[in-house]
Short mmCIF file of C-alpha atoms in Angstrom, two decimals:
data_model
loop_
_atom_site.label_atom_id
_atom_site.label_comp_id
_atom_site.label_asym_id
_atom_site.label_seq_id
_atom_site.Cartn_x
_atom_site.Cartn_y
_atom_site.Cartn_z
CA UNK N 173 -35.08 -2.95 3.87
CA UNK N 174 -35.19 -6.05 5.89
CA UNK N 175 -33.47 -9.20 4.79
CA UNK N 176 -34.71 -10.36 1.57
CA UNK N 177 -34.69 -13.95 2.08
CA UNK N 178 -36.04 -14.64 5.50
CA UNK N 179 -38.99 -14.08 7.53
CA UNK N 180 -37.16 -12.63 10.49
CA UNK N 181 -38.56 -14.36 13.56
CA UNK N 182 -39.07 -17.29 11.35
CA UNK N 183 -42.05 -19.36 12.63
CA UNK N 184 -40.64 -22.60 11.08
CA UNK N 185 -37.25 -21.95 12.61
CA UNK N 186 -37.34 -24.86 14.92
CA UNK N 187 -38.50 -27.16 12.31
CA UNK N 188 -35.79 -26.03 9.98
CA UNK N 189 -33.32 -26.51 12.62
CA UNK N 190 -34.47 -29.98 13.19
CA UNK N 191 -34.34 -30.87 9.61
CA UNK N 192 -31.08 -29.32 9.41
CA UNK N 193 -29.38 -31.12 12.07
CA UNK N 194 -30.84 -34.49 10.92
CA UNK N 195 -30.10 -34.20 7.20
CA UNK N 196 -27.21 -31.61 6.70
CA UNK N 197 -24.48 -34.22 6.81
CA UNK N 198 -26.28 -36.28 4.34
CA UNK N 199 -26.89 -33.40 1.88
CA UNK N 200 -23.32 -32.20 2.28
CA UNK N 201 -22.02 -35.61 1.30
CA UNK N 202 -24.36 -35.87 -1.64
CA UNK N 203 -23.29 -32.45 -2.92
CA UNK N 204 -19.73 -33.16 -2.32
CA UNK N 205 -19.73 -36.17 -4.56
CA UNK N 206 -20.82 -33.68 -7.43
CA UNK N 207 -18.66 -30.80 -6.77
CA UNK N 208 -14.86 -30.48 -6.67
CA UNK N 209 -14.62 -28.02 -3.93
CA UNK N 210 -15.76 -28.80 -0.49
CA UNK N 211 -16.37 -25.16 0.00
CA UNK N 212 -18.83 -25.07 -2.93
CA UNK N 213 -20.65 -27.98 -1.43
CA UNK N 214 -20.76 -26.35 1.87
CA UNK N 215 -22.15 -23.19 0.41
CA UNK N 216 -24.73 -24.99 -1.55
CA UNK N 217 -25.76 -26.94 1.49
CA UNK N 218 -26.19 -23.76 3.37
CA UNK N 219 -28.12 -22.13 0.48
CA UNK N 220 -30.48 -25.13 0.34
CA UNK N 221 -31.40 -24.57 3.91
CA UNK N 222 -31.89 -20.79 3.23
CA UNK N 223 -34.35 -21.87 0.75
CA UNK N 224 -35.87 -24.38 3.20
CA UNK N 225 -36.43 -21.43 5.63
CA UNK N 226 -38.60 -19.58 3.16
CA UNK N 227 -40.98 -22.51 2.75
CA UNK N 228 -44.28 -22.27 4.44
CA UNK N 229 -45.36 -24.95 6.70
CA UNK N 230 -42.02 -26.77 7.41
CA UNK N 231 -43.71 -29.13 9.89
CA UNK N 232 -45.75 -30.83 7.24
CA UNK N 233 -42.78 -31.91 5.29
CA UNK N 234 -42.87 -35.69 5.31
CA UNK N 235 -39.83 -36.54 3.19
CA UNK N 236 -37.26 -34.00 4.22
CA UNK N 237 -34.67 -35.63 2.03
CA UNK N 238 -36.74 -35.56 -1.16
CA UNK N 239 -37.64 -32.10 -0.39
CA UNK N 240 -34.03 -31.05 0.14
CA UNK N 241 -32.96 -32.87 -2.93
CA UNK N 242 -35.40 -30.96 -5.10
CA UNK N 243 -34.15 -27.69 -3.63
CA UNK N 244 -30.56 -28.65 -3.89
CA UNK N 245 -30.96 -29.79 -7.47
CA UNK N 246 -32.24 -26.38 -8.54
CA UNK N 247 -29.35 -24.60 -6.75
CA UNK N 248 -26.86 -27.04 -8.31
CA UNK N 249 -28.32 -26.19 -11.68
CA UNK N 250 -28.02 -22.38 -11.10
CA UNK N 251 -24.41 -22.83 -9.75
CA UNK N 252 -23.40 -24.86 -12.93
CA UNK N 253 -25.11 -22.44 -15.08
CA UNK N 254 -23.29 -19.55 -13.52
CA UNK N 255 -19.95 -21.27 -14.04
CA UNK N 256 -20.89 -21.90 -17.80
CA UNK N 257 -21.81 -18.19 -18.09
CA UNK N 258 -18.61 -16.95 -16.54
CA UNK N 259 -16.61 -19.25 -18.78
CA UNK N 260 -18.44 -18.11 -21.86
CA UNK N 261 -17.87 -14.60 -20.78
CA UNK N 262 -14.12 -15.12 -20.23
CA UNK N 263 -13.93 -16.78 -23.70
CA UNK N 264 -15.60 -13.88 -25.18
CA UNK N 265 -13.28 -11.38 -23.51
CA UNK N 266 -10.27 -13.40 -24.84
CA UNK N 267 -11.70 -13.45 -28.23
CA UNK N 268 -12.53 -9.79 -28.33
CA UNK N 269 -8.95 -9.24 -27.09
CA UNK N 270 -9.91 -6.96 -24.35
CA UNK N 271 -6.77 -6.32 -22.31
CA UNK N 272 -8.21 -4.08 -19.56
CA UNK N 273 -7.44 -5.68 -16.34
CA UNK N 274 -10.70 -5.73 -14.20
CA UNK N 275 -10.81 -6.19 -10.50
CA UNK N 276 -12.54 -9.01 -8.65
CA UNK N 277 -15.29 -6.71 -7.50
CA UNK N 278 -16.16 -5.55 -11.02
CA UNK N 279 -15.88 -9.17 -12.38
CA UNK N 280 -18.35 -10.24 -9.77
CA UNK N 281 -20.67 -7.39 -10.74
CA UNK N 282 -20.46 -8.42 -14.20
CA UNK N 283 -21.15 -12.07 -13.55
CA UNK N 284 -24.20 -10.99 -11.41
CA UNK N 285 -25.58 -8.97 -14.29
CA UNK N 286 -25.09 -11.95 -16.66
CA UNK N 287 -26.77 -14.32 -14.33
CA UNK N 288 -29.65 -11.93 -13.99
CA UNK N 289 -30.29 -11.48 -17.67
CA UNK N 290 -29.68 -15.11 -18.31
CA UNK N 291 -32.43 -15.97 -15.81
CA UNK N 292 -34.62 -13.34 -17.24
CA UNK N 293 -34.33 -14.88 -20.70
CA UNK N 294 -34.65 -18.36 -19.34
CA UNK N 295 -36.22 -20.59 -21.93
CA UNK N 296 -35.22 -18.48 -24.89
CA UNK N 297 -33.01 -20.41 -27.28
CA UNK N 298 -29.81 -18.85 -28.52
CA UNK N 299 -31.50 -17.83 -31.77
CA UNK N 300 -34.46 -16.24 -29.94
CA UNK N 301 -31.87 -14.25 -27.72
CA UNK N 302 -30.02 -13.09 -30.80
CA UNK N 303 -33.15 -11.90 -32.41
CA UNK N 304 -34.36 -10.16 -29.31
CA UNK N 305 -31.02 -8.44 -28.65
CA UNK N 306 -30.57 -7.47 -32.32
CA UNK N 307 -33.91 -5.67 -32.09
CA UNK N 308 -33.55 -4.12 -28.69
CA UNK N 309 -29.84 -3.25 -28.64
CA UNK N 310 -29.07 -2.59 -32.27
CA UNK N 311 -32.53 -1.42 -33.51
CA UNK N 312 -32.54 -3.72 -36.38
CA UNK N 313 -35.68 -4.13 -38.27
CA UNK N 314 -37.30 -7.61 -38.04
CA UNK N 315 -36.73 -8.12 -41.84
CA UNK N 316 -32.97 -7.38 -41.23
CA UNK N 317 -32.82 -9.75 -38.33
CA UNK N 318 -34.63 -12.40 -40.27
CA UNK N 319 -32.10 -12.33 -43.07
CA UNK N 320 -29.25 -12.41 -40.56
CA UNK N 321 -30.48 -15.44 -38.72
CA UNK N 322 -32.19 -17.07 -41.60
CA UNK N 323 -35.62 -17.30 -40.07
CA UNK N 324 -38.86 -15.89 -40.95
CA UNK N 325 -40.13 -12.40 -39.96
CA UNK N 326 -42.95 -13.90 -38.10
CA UNK N 327 -40.53 -15.98 -36.04
CA UNK N 328 -38.44 -12.87 -35.28
CA UNK N 329 -41.46 -11.07 -34.12
CA UNK N 330 -42.49 -13.99 -31.85
CA UNK N 331 -38.98 -14.11 -30.37
CA UNK N 332 -38.83 -10.41 -29.67
CA UNK N 333 -42.38 -10.45 -28.07
CA UNK N 334 -41.29 -13.45 -25.90
CA UNK N 335 -38.04 -11.66 -24.86
CA UNK N 336 -39.98 -8.55 -23.88
CA UNK N 337 -42.47 -10.58 -21.87
CA UNK N 338 -39.61 -12.29 -20.02
CA UNK N 339 -38.08 -8.98 -19.01
CA UNK N 340 -41.38 -7.84 -17.73
CA UNK N 341 -41.79 -11.00 -15.76
CA UNK N 342 -38.71 -10.55 -13.73
CA UNK N 343 -38.45 -6.72 -13.33
CA UNK N 344 -39.77 -5.41 -10.04
CA UNK T 187 -43.92 -17.78 -17.99
CA UNK T 188 -45.93 -15.36 -15.79
CA UNK T 189 -49.27 -14.29 -17.14
CA UNK T 190 -49.39 -10.56 -17.73
CA UNK T 191 -52.40 -8.47 -17.28
CA UNK T 192 -54.24 -7.15 -20.38
CA UNK T 193 -52.63 -3.59 -20.24
CA UNK T 194 -49.14 -5.14 -20.08
CA UNK T 195 -49.92 -7.59 -22.89
CA UNK T 196 -51.04 -4.68 -25.00
CA UNK T 197 -47.99 -2.56 -24.12
CA UNK T 198 -45.84 -5.51 -25.03
CA UNK T 199 -47.65 -5.76 -28.40
CA UNK T 200 -46.89 -2.10 -29.11
CA UNK T 201 -43.30 -2.43 -28.27
CA UNK T 202 -43.19 -5.25 -30.83
CA UNK T 203 -45.06 -3.48 -33.39
CA UNK T 204 -43.39 -0.12 -33.13
CA UNK T 205 -39.93 -1.79 -33.16
CA UNK T 206 -40.62 -3.87 -36.16
CA UNK T 207 -39.23 -1.30 -38.59
CA UNK T 208 -42.45 -1.40 -40.51
CA UNK T 209 -44.70 0.62 -38.25
CA UNK T 210 -46.72 3.08 -40.30
CA UNK T 211 -48.13 6.45 -39.42
CA UNK T 212 -51.47 4.85 -38.86
CA UNK T 213 -49.90 2.45 -36.25
CA UNK T 214 -48.30 5.51 -34.53
CA UNK T 215 -51.58 7.25 -34.49
CA UNK T 216 -53.37 4.25 -33.07
CA UNK T 217 -50.73 3.86 -30.51
CA UNK T 218 -51.13 7.43 -29.30
CA UNK T 219 -54.77 6.87 -28.96
CA UNK T 220 -54.26 3.67 -26.96
CA UNK T 221 -51.76 5.43 -24.75
CA UNK T 222 -54.20 8.34 -24.01
CA UNK T 223 -57.14 5.97 -23.51
CA UNK T 224 -56.55 4.96 -19.93
CA UNK T 225 -54.13 5.76 -17.17
CA UNK T 226 -53.62 1.83 -16.84
CA UNK T 227 -52.10 2.04 -20.41
CA UNK T 228 -49.63 4.71 -19.82
CA UNK T 229 -48.57 2.90 -16.57
CA UNK T 230 -48.11 -0.39 -18.40
CA UNK T 231 -46.25 1.27 -21.22
CA UNK T 232 -43.87 2.78 -18.59
CA UNK T 233 -43.44 -0.45 -16.70
CA UNK T 234 -42.62 -2.34 -19.88
CA UNK T 235 -40.12 0.26 -20.99
CA UNK T 236 -38.51 0.23 -17.57
CA UNK T 237 -38.35 -3.47 -17.37
CA UNK T 238 -36.48 -3.63 -20.70
CA UNK T 239 -34.16 -0.83 -19.63
CA UNK T 240 -33.37 -2.34 -16.29
CA UNK T 241 -32.81 -5.85 -17.72
CA UNK T 242 -30.64 -4.83 -20.80
CA UNK T 243 -28.70 -1.80 -19.15
CA UNK T 244 -25.52 -3.89 -18.64
CA UNK T 245 -25.53 -4.91 -22.33
CA UNK T 246 -25.46 -1.33 -23.41
CA UNK T 247 -22.17 0.32 -24.15
CA UNK T 248 -22.84 3.07 -21.90
CA UNK T 249 -23.49 0.87 -18.84
CA UNK T 250 -20.27 -1.02 -18.96
CA UNK T 251 -17.20 -0.42 -21.10
CA UNK T 252 -17.88 -1.44 -24.65
CA UNK T 253 -15.75 -4.45 -24.64
CA UNK T 254 -17.39 -5.77 -21.44
CA UNK T 255 -20.84 -5.17 -22.81
CA UNK T 256 -19.91 -7.00 -26.00
CA UNK T 257 -18.57 -9.95 -24.04
CA UNK T 258 -21.58 -10.18 -21.86
CA UNK T 259 -23.81 -10.24 -24.85
CA UNK T 260 -21.70 -13.06 -26.55
CA UNK T 261 -21.69 -15.15 -23.35
CA UNK T 262 -25.52 -14.70 -23.15
CA UNK T 263 -25.96 -16.26 -26.59
CA UNK T 264 -22.98 -18.67 -26.52
CA UNK T 265 -23.09 -20.32 -23.08
CA UNK T 266 -24.22 -23.87 -23.86
CA UNK T 267 -27.67 -24.71 -22.78
CA UNK T 268 -27.14 -27.18 -19.85
CA UNK T 269 -29.98 -29.74 -19.54
CA UNK T 270 -31.62 -29.69 -16.32
CA UNK T 271 -30.23 -32.91 -14.94
CA UNK T 272 -32.34 -35.34 -13.08
CA UNK T 273 -35.44 -34.08 -14.52
CA UNK T 274 -38.52 -36.01 -13.38
CA UNK T 275 -38.28 -38.36 -10.41
CA UNK T 276 -36.29 -37.39 -7.48
CA UNK T 277 -33.71 -39.99 -8.32
CA UNK T 278 -31.82 -39.77 -4.91
CA UNK T 279 -29.55 -42.57 -6.07
CA UNK T 280 -28.46 -40.99 -9.13
CA UNK T 281 -27.08 -37.97 -7.28
CA UNK T 282 -24.34 -40.36 -6.19
CA UNK T 283 -23.99 -42.20 -9.40
CA UNK T 284 -23.73 -39.00 -11.47
CA UNK T 285 -21.19 -37.76 -9.09
CA UNK T 286 -18.66 -40.29 -10.52
CA UNK T 287 -18.22 -38.19 -13.54
CA UNK T 288 -17.26 -35.18 -11.53
CA UNK T 289 -14.91 -37.20 -9.39
CA UNK T 290 -12.87 -38.54 -12.19
CA UNK T 291 -12.11 -34.99 -13.38
CA UNK T 292 -11.68 -33.82 -9.86
CA UNK T 293 -8.54 -32.22 -8.60
CA UNK T 294 -9.32 -32.76 -4.93
CA UNK T 295 -10.16 -36.38 -5.06
CA UNK T 296 -7.21 -37.35 -7.24
CA UNK T 297 -6.26 -40.31 -5.08
CA UNK T 298 -2.92 -39.16 -4.10
CA UNK T 299 -2.75 -40.20 -0.44
CA UNK T 300 -0.08 -37.65 0.22
CA UNK T 301 -1.93 -34.55 0.20
CA UNK T 302 -1.89 -32.21 3.15
CA UNK T 303 -5.16 -30.56 3.83
CA UNK T 304 -6.89 -28.57 6.57
CA UNK T 305 -10.45 -28.16 7.36
CA UNK T 306 -12.60 -25.12 8.25
CA UNK T 307 -11.00 -23.23 11.16
CA UNK T 308 -7.90 -25.41 11.34
CA UNK T 309 -4.24 -24.43 10.98
CA UNK T 310 -1.76 -27.21 10.84
CA UNK T 311 1.89 -27.51 10.41
CA UNK T 312 3.47 -30.34 8.42
CA UNK T 313 6.97 -31.45 8.29
CA UNK T 314 8.50 -32.29 4.97
CA UNK T 315 11.26 -34.91 4.42
CA UNK T 316 13.96 -32.38 3.50
CA UNK T 317 13.65 -30.67 6.72
CA UNK T 318 11.53 -27.83 5.62
CA UNK T 319 8.02 -27.37 7.04
CA UNK T 320 4.62 -25.95 5.83
CA UNK T 321 1.87 -24.32 7.85
CA UNK T 322 -1.50 -24.51 6.07
CA UNK T 323 -4.10 -21.89 6.70
CA UNK T 324 -7.72 -23.19 7.28
CA UNK T 325 -9.43 -24.76 4.27
CA UNK T 326 -6.16 -25.29 2.42
CA UNK T 327 -4.63 -28.04 0.47
CA UNK T 328 -1.11 -28.73 -0.74
CA UNK T 329 0.56 -31.74 -2.44
CA UNK T 330 4.27 -32.07 -1.35
CA UNK T 331 6.81 -32.95 -4.12
CA UNK T 332 9.95 -34.02 -2.33
CA UNK T 333 12.37 -36.46 -4.15
CA UNK T 334 16.09 -36.65 -4.68
CA UNK T 335 15.64 -34.42 -7.88
CA UNK T 336 13.31 -31.84 -6.57
CA UNK T 337 11.74 -30.40 -3.48
CA UNK T 338 8.73 -28.26 -3.12
CA UNK T 339 4.78 -28.52 -3.13
CA UNK T 340 1.89 -27.69 -5.17
CA UNK T 341 -0.63 -25.44 -3.51
CA UNK T 342 -4.06 -26.45 -4.53
CA UNK T 343 -6.14 -24.22 -2.36
CA UNK T 344 -5.87 -21.65 0.34
CA UNK T 345 -2.70 -20.32 1.83
CA UNK T 346 0.63 -21.86 2.94
CA UNK T 347 3.44 -20.50 4.95
CA UNK T 348 6.68 -22.21 4.08
CA UNK T 349 9.82 -22.53 6.02
CA UNK T 350 12.18 -23.67 3.53
CA UNK T 351 15.37 -25.35 4.85
CA UNK T 352 18.55 -24.32 3.14
CA UNK T 353 19.46 -26.96 0.54
CA UNK T 354 21.31 -27.83 -2.55
CA UNK T 355 18.06 -27.41 -4.63
CA UNK T 356 15.69 -24.44 -4.54
CA UNK T 357 12.32 -25.12 -2.79
CA UNK T 358 9.73 -24.69 -5.43
CA UNK T 359 6.04 -23.91 -4.86
CA UNK T 360 3.65 -24.19 -7.70
CA UNK T 361 0.31 -22.29 -7.23
CA UNK T 362 -1.71 -22.73 -10.41
CA UNK T 363 0.55 -21.77 -13.24
CA UNK T 364 2.53 -19.47 -11.00
CA UNK T 365 5.96 -20.60 -9.46
CA UNK T 366 7.91 -19.47 -6.52
CA UNK T 367 11.44 -20.50 -5.93
CA UNK T 368 13.38 -20.02 -2.74
CA UNK T 369 16.96 -20.94 -1.56
CA UNK T 370 15.72 -21.15 2.10
CA UNK T 371 13.72 -18.81 4.37
CA UNK T 372 10.23 -18.09 5.21
CA UNK T 373 7.61 -17.17 2.58
CA UNK T 374 3.77 -17.20 2.21
CA UNK T 375 1.77 -18.18 -0.80
CA UNK T 376 -2.00 -17.96 -1.00
CA UNK T 377 -4.27 -18.45 -4.10
CA UNK T 378 -7.73 -17.85 -5.24
CA UNK T 379 -9.35 -18.96 -8.61
CA UNK T 380 -7.57 -16.23 -10.56
CA UNK T 381 -4.24 -15.35 -9.16
CA UNK T 382 -1.80 -15.96 -6.22
CA UNK T 383 -0.25 -13.76 -3.74
CA UNK T 384 3.24 -14.32 -2.66
CA UNK T 385 5.07 -12.72 0.36
CA UNK T 386 8.76 -13.01 0.94
CA UNK T 387 9.15 -12.75 4.65
CA UNK T 388 12.77 -12.95 5.77
CA UNK T 389 14.82 -13.73 2.55
CA UNK T 390 14.41 -12.80 -1.04
CA UNK T 391 12.83 -15.20 -3.60
CA UNK T 392 12.13 -15.50 -7.27
CA UNK T 393 8.43 -15.58 -8.44
CA UNK T 394 7.21 -16.38 -11.90
CA UNK T 395 3.81 -15.45 -13.24
CA UNK T 396 1.79 -17.82 -15.42
CA UNK T 397 2.78 -15.58 -18.45
CA UNK T 398 6.61 -16.18 -17.72
CA UNK T 399 7.33 -12.89 -16.18
CA UNK T 400 9.63 -13.28 -13.26
CA UNK T 401 10.43 -10.99 -10.33
CA UNK T 402 13.04 -11.07 -7.61
CA UNK T 403 11.10 -10.28 -4.48
CA UNK T 404 12.90 -8.64 -1.59
CA UNK T 405 12.36 -9.73 2.04
CA UNK T 406 9.28 -8.02 3.41
CA UNK T 407 7.59 -7.39 0.06
CA UNK T 408 4.80 -9.16 -1.81
CA UNK T 409 3.34 -9.47 -5.29
CA UNK T 410 0.34 -10.73 -7.19
CA UNK T 411 0.94 -13.36 -9.78
CA UNK T 412 -1.75 -13.69 -12.50
CA UNK T 413 -2.19 -14.74 -16.06
CA UNK T 414 -1.56 -11.09 -17.13
CA UNK T 415 1.75 -10.94 -15.23
CA UNK T 416 3.09 -9.51 -11.92
CA UNK T 417 1.21 -6.83 -10.04
CA UNK T 418 2.96 -5.13 -7.18
CA UNK T 419 1.20 -5.37 -3.76
CA UNK T 420 1.87 -2.72 -1.13
CA UNK T 421 1.09 -5.03 1.65
CA UNK T 422 3.76 -5.92 4.29
CA UNK T 423 4.89 -9.50 4.02
CA UNK T 424 4.62 -10.06 7.65
CA UNK T 425 1.10 -8.75 7.97
CA UNK T 426 -0.01 -10.91 5.08
CA UNK T 427 1.29 -13.92 7.07
CA UNK T 428 -0.41 -12.92 10.42
CA UNK T 429 -2.89 -15.61 10.03
CA UNK T 430 -0.21 -17.88 11.41
CA UNK T 431 -0.94 -16.37 14.83
CA UNK T 432 -4.67 -16.33 14.32
CA UNK T 433 -4.79 -12.75 13.43
CA UNK T 434 -6.17 -11.03 10.34
CA UNK T 435 -4.25 -7.85 9.74
CA UNK T 436 -6.13 -5.46 7.56
CA UNK T 437 -4.42 -2.29 6.17
CA UNK T 438 -6.94 -0.74 3.87
CA UNK T 439 -9.08 -3.38 2.20
CA UNK T 440 -12.64 -3.81 1.22
CA UNK T 441 -15.08 -5.49 3.59
CA UNK T 442 -15.55 -8.06 0.92
CA UNK T 443 -11.98 -9.00 1.09
CA UNK T 444 -11.99 -9.26 4.92
CA UNK T 445 -15.00 -11.38 4.90
CA UNK T 446 -13.29 -13.57 2.29
CA UNK T 447 -10.44 -14.03 4.76
CA UNK T 448 -12.79 -14.97 7.51
CA UNK T 449 -14.70 -17.56 5.52
CA UNK T 450 -12.16 -20.39 5.91
CA UNK T 451 -12.73 -19.98 9.61
CA UNK T 452 -16.46 -20.19 9.70
CA UNK T 453 -18.95 -22.97 8.85
CA UNK T 454 -22.09 -22.11 7.23
CA UNK T 455 -22.82 -19.36 4.69
CA UNK T 456 -21.52 -15.85 5.22
CA UNK T 457 -23.04 -13.51 2.74
CA UNK T 458 -22.18 -9.83 2.35
CA UNK T 459 -24.52 -7.55 0.48
CA UNK T 460 -22.61 -5.92 -2.43
CA UNK T 461 -22.96 -2.43 -1.19
CA UNK T 462 -21.58 -3.39 2.21
CA UNK T 463 -18.71 -5.30 0.49
CA UNK T 464 -17.29 -2.05 -0.89
CA UNK T 465 -16.75 -0.44 2.63
CA UNK T 466 -13.11 0.15 3.50
CA UNK T 467 -11.75 -1.63 6.59
CA UNK T 468 -8.65 -1.28 8.84
CA UNK T 469 -7.76 -3.15 11.91
CA UNK T 470 -6.83 -6.47 13.60
CA UNK T 471 -9.31 -9.15 13.81
CA UNK T 472 -9.37 -12.62 15.52
CA UNK T 473 -9.61 -15.51 13.06
CA UNK T 474 -10.29 -18.08 15.67
CA UNK T 475 -13.35 -16.25 16.93
CA UNK T 476 -15.18 -15.08 13.80
CA UNK T 477 -18.19 -14.09 15.91
CA UNK T 478 -16.12 -11.46 17.69
CA UNK T 479 -14.52 -10.50 14.33
CA UNK T 480 -18.03 -9.72 12.97
CA UNK T 481 -18.89 -7.87 16.16
CA UNK T 482 -15.88 -5.75 15.90
CA UNK T 483 -16.70 -5.02 12.20
CA UNK T 484 -20.21 -4.16 13.06
CA UNK T 485 -19.01 -1.75 15.79
CA UNK T 486 -17.00 0.22 13.45
CA UNK T 487 -18.82 0.14 10.11
CA UNK T 488 -22.37 1.06 9.07
CA UNK T 489 -23.38 -2.60 8.74
CA UNK T 490 -25.71 -4.97 10.41
CA UNK T 491 -24.76 -8.58 11.08
CA UNK T 492 -27.78 -10.95 11.11
CA UNK T 493 -27.17 -14.31 12.33
CA UNK T 494 -29.66 -17.05 11.54
CA UNK T 495 -28.01 -19.78 13.51
CA UNK T 496 -24.48 -20.93 13.06
CA UNK T 497 -25.05 -21.79 9.46
CA UNK T 498 -26.16 -18.59 8.01
CA UNK T 499 -24.98 -15.09 8.52
CA UNK T 500 -25.86 -12.07 6.46
CA UNK T 501 -23.98 -8.83 6.39
CA UNK T 502 -25.96 -5.92 5.17
CA UNK T 503 -25.68 -2.16 5.18
CA UNK T 504 -27.48 -0.55 8.17
CA UNK T 505 -31.08 0.37 7.57
CA UNK T 506 -30.48 4.12 7.75
CA UNK T 507 -27.86 3.70 4.96
CA UNK T 508 -29.99 1.52 2.93
CA UNK T 509 -32.60 4.17 2.11
CA UNK T 510 -30.85 5.40 -1.03
#
């Protein structure tokens, strides 16, 4: 298994390097203004350039800063979404009263799993997610789900279908 | 959303119909017929089933502990939907303007001019007005608090090695909600997002966890302070503070932890594949030359270090081990 992200002898490497050295300080500064921790800003800046490397035809990019902003914006969104999810998970653990101490490794794996499922179900509302999970995890009938969520059976059906389609879209 | 091929769409329809709770024998019969009709159908059916299993496995009680699975599930439906900000135009200017909101709540940009801070790869010693001194590890930050009524500092990030001068008042370090009090002597405090590690080097000290539990720590010993109380650490206090000499001393730790300790000394992204991160490591590694440290790790562990210039390094399991 070669590295997942990068074409190994990257043909656009020189271009990426040029764009990086010209615009990295600018991007870092922009991200730093949005993030509390310098480390996070540095990581996201680096991630942005990782993404840049995967773009075909780097030489043709005319507005590197606009391009970098687009990439960085998406990463920043994912970064914040991950934090929201982590927080919601910790809130849930507290609420459930789970007192098992879990290690940092395990926590990281759970967060990864959470992010992965959340991405898979991207675009599904909270209600749609509930309907989908009631069906797939609890085996409730659509009529039961409809009653619980106070929506129609047709809507439940649509949510479940959409959820399944989402899972199929991300699975390898 | 991705457009699925016809067989996949039909398979999805079947999952939906058969899972409705209202499927009849006739439905079941038609499904059997569909499944047998064409190899593409059975392949699509298997694919959809696999996709559902793979995606939902962490939420099933068998995959994680029941409580974790339940919490993951709650998080998934409760995490607030965050609007994709800056939708539409590229709005370069608003990156800066929107940042003001973050800044006002920020801990690092709080306007106190007195904060002590180090950058990547930097260690620096600072003298404090009471005669004590503090050595900050790379990428660390502390705010001193020395007045006639108190002395100490608040560790906001990273690690600090304190040489507390003997004095009338105890030297108090706050690290998150944890507190460490010393009557003088050398000790080390480091913190991550969740907890703090304290090491009493040459004199005993008193450490208090966020939940109020306190421990008297003997010279040479160390402990973790977290929201759930105090956890013993079996690491020798001096080896935990070896970074003061630019050395990372590793007894028996995961590669992930070792890499975490190298991060403050390296610009750019250093990413470890999760399977490699679990490998166990022992040894001494140079902090001030992370290239060499990575080479040393690669020489003794089944890993491959791929450097894509100074700003991106990937640590992965070696190919022959990655086959599983």
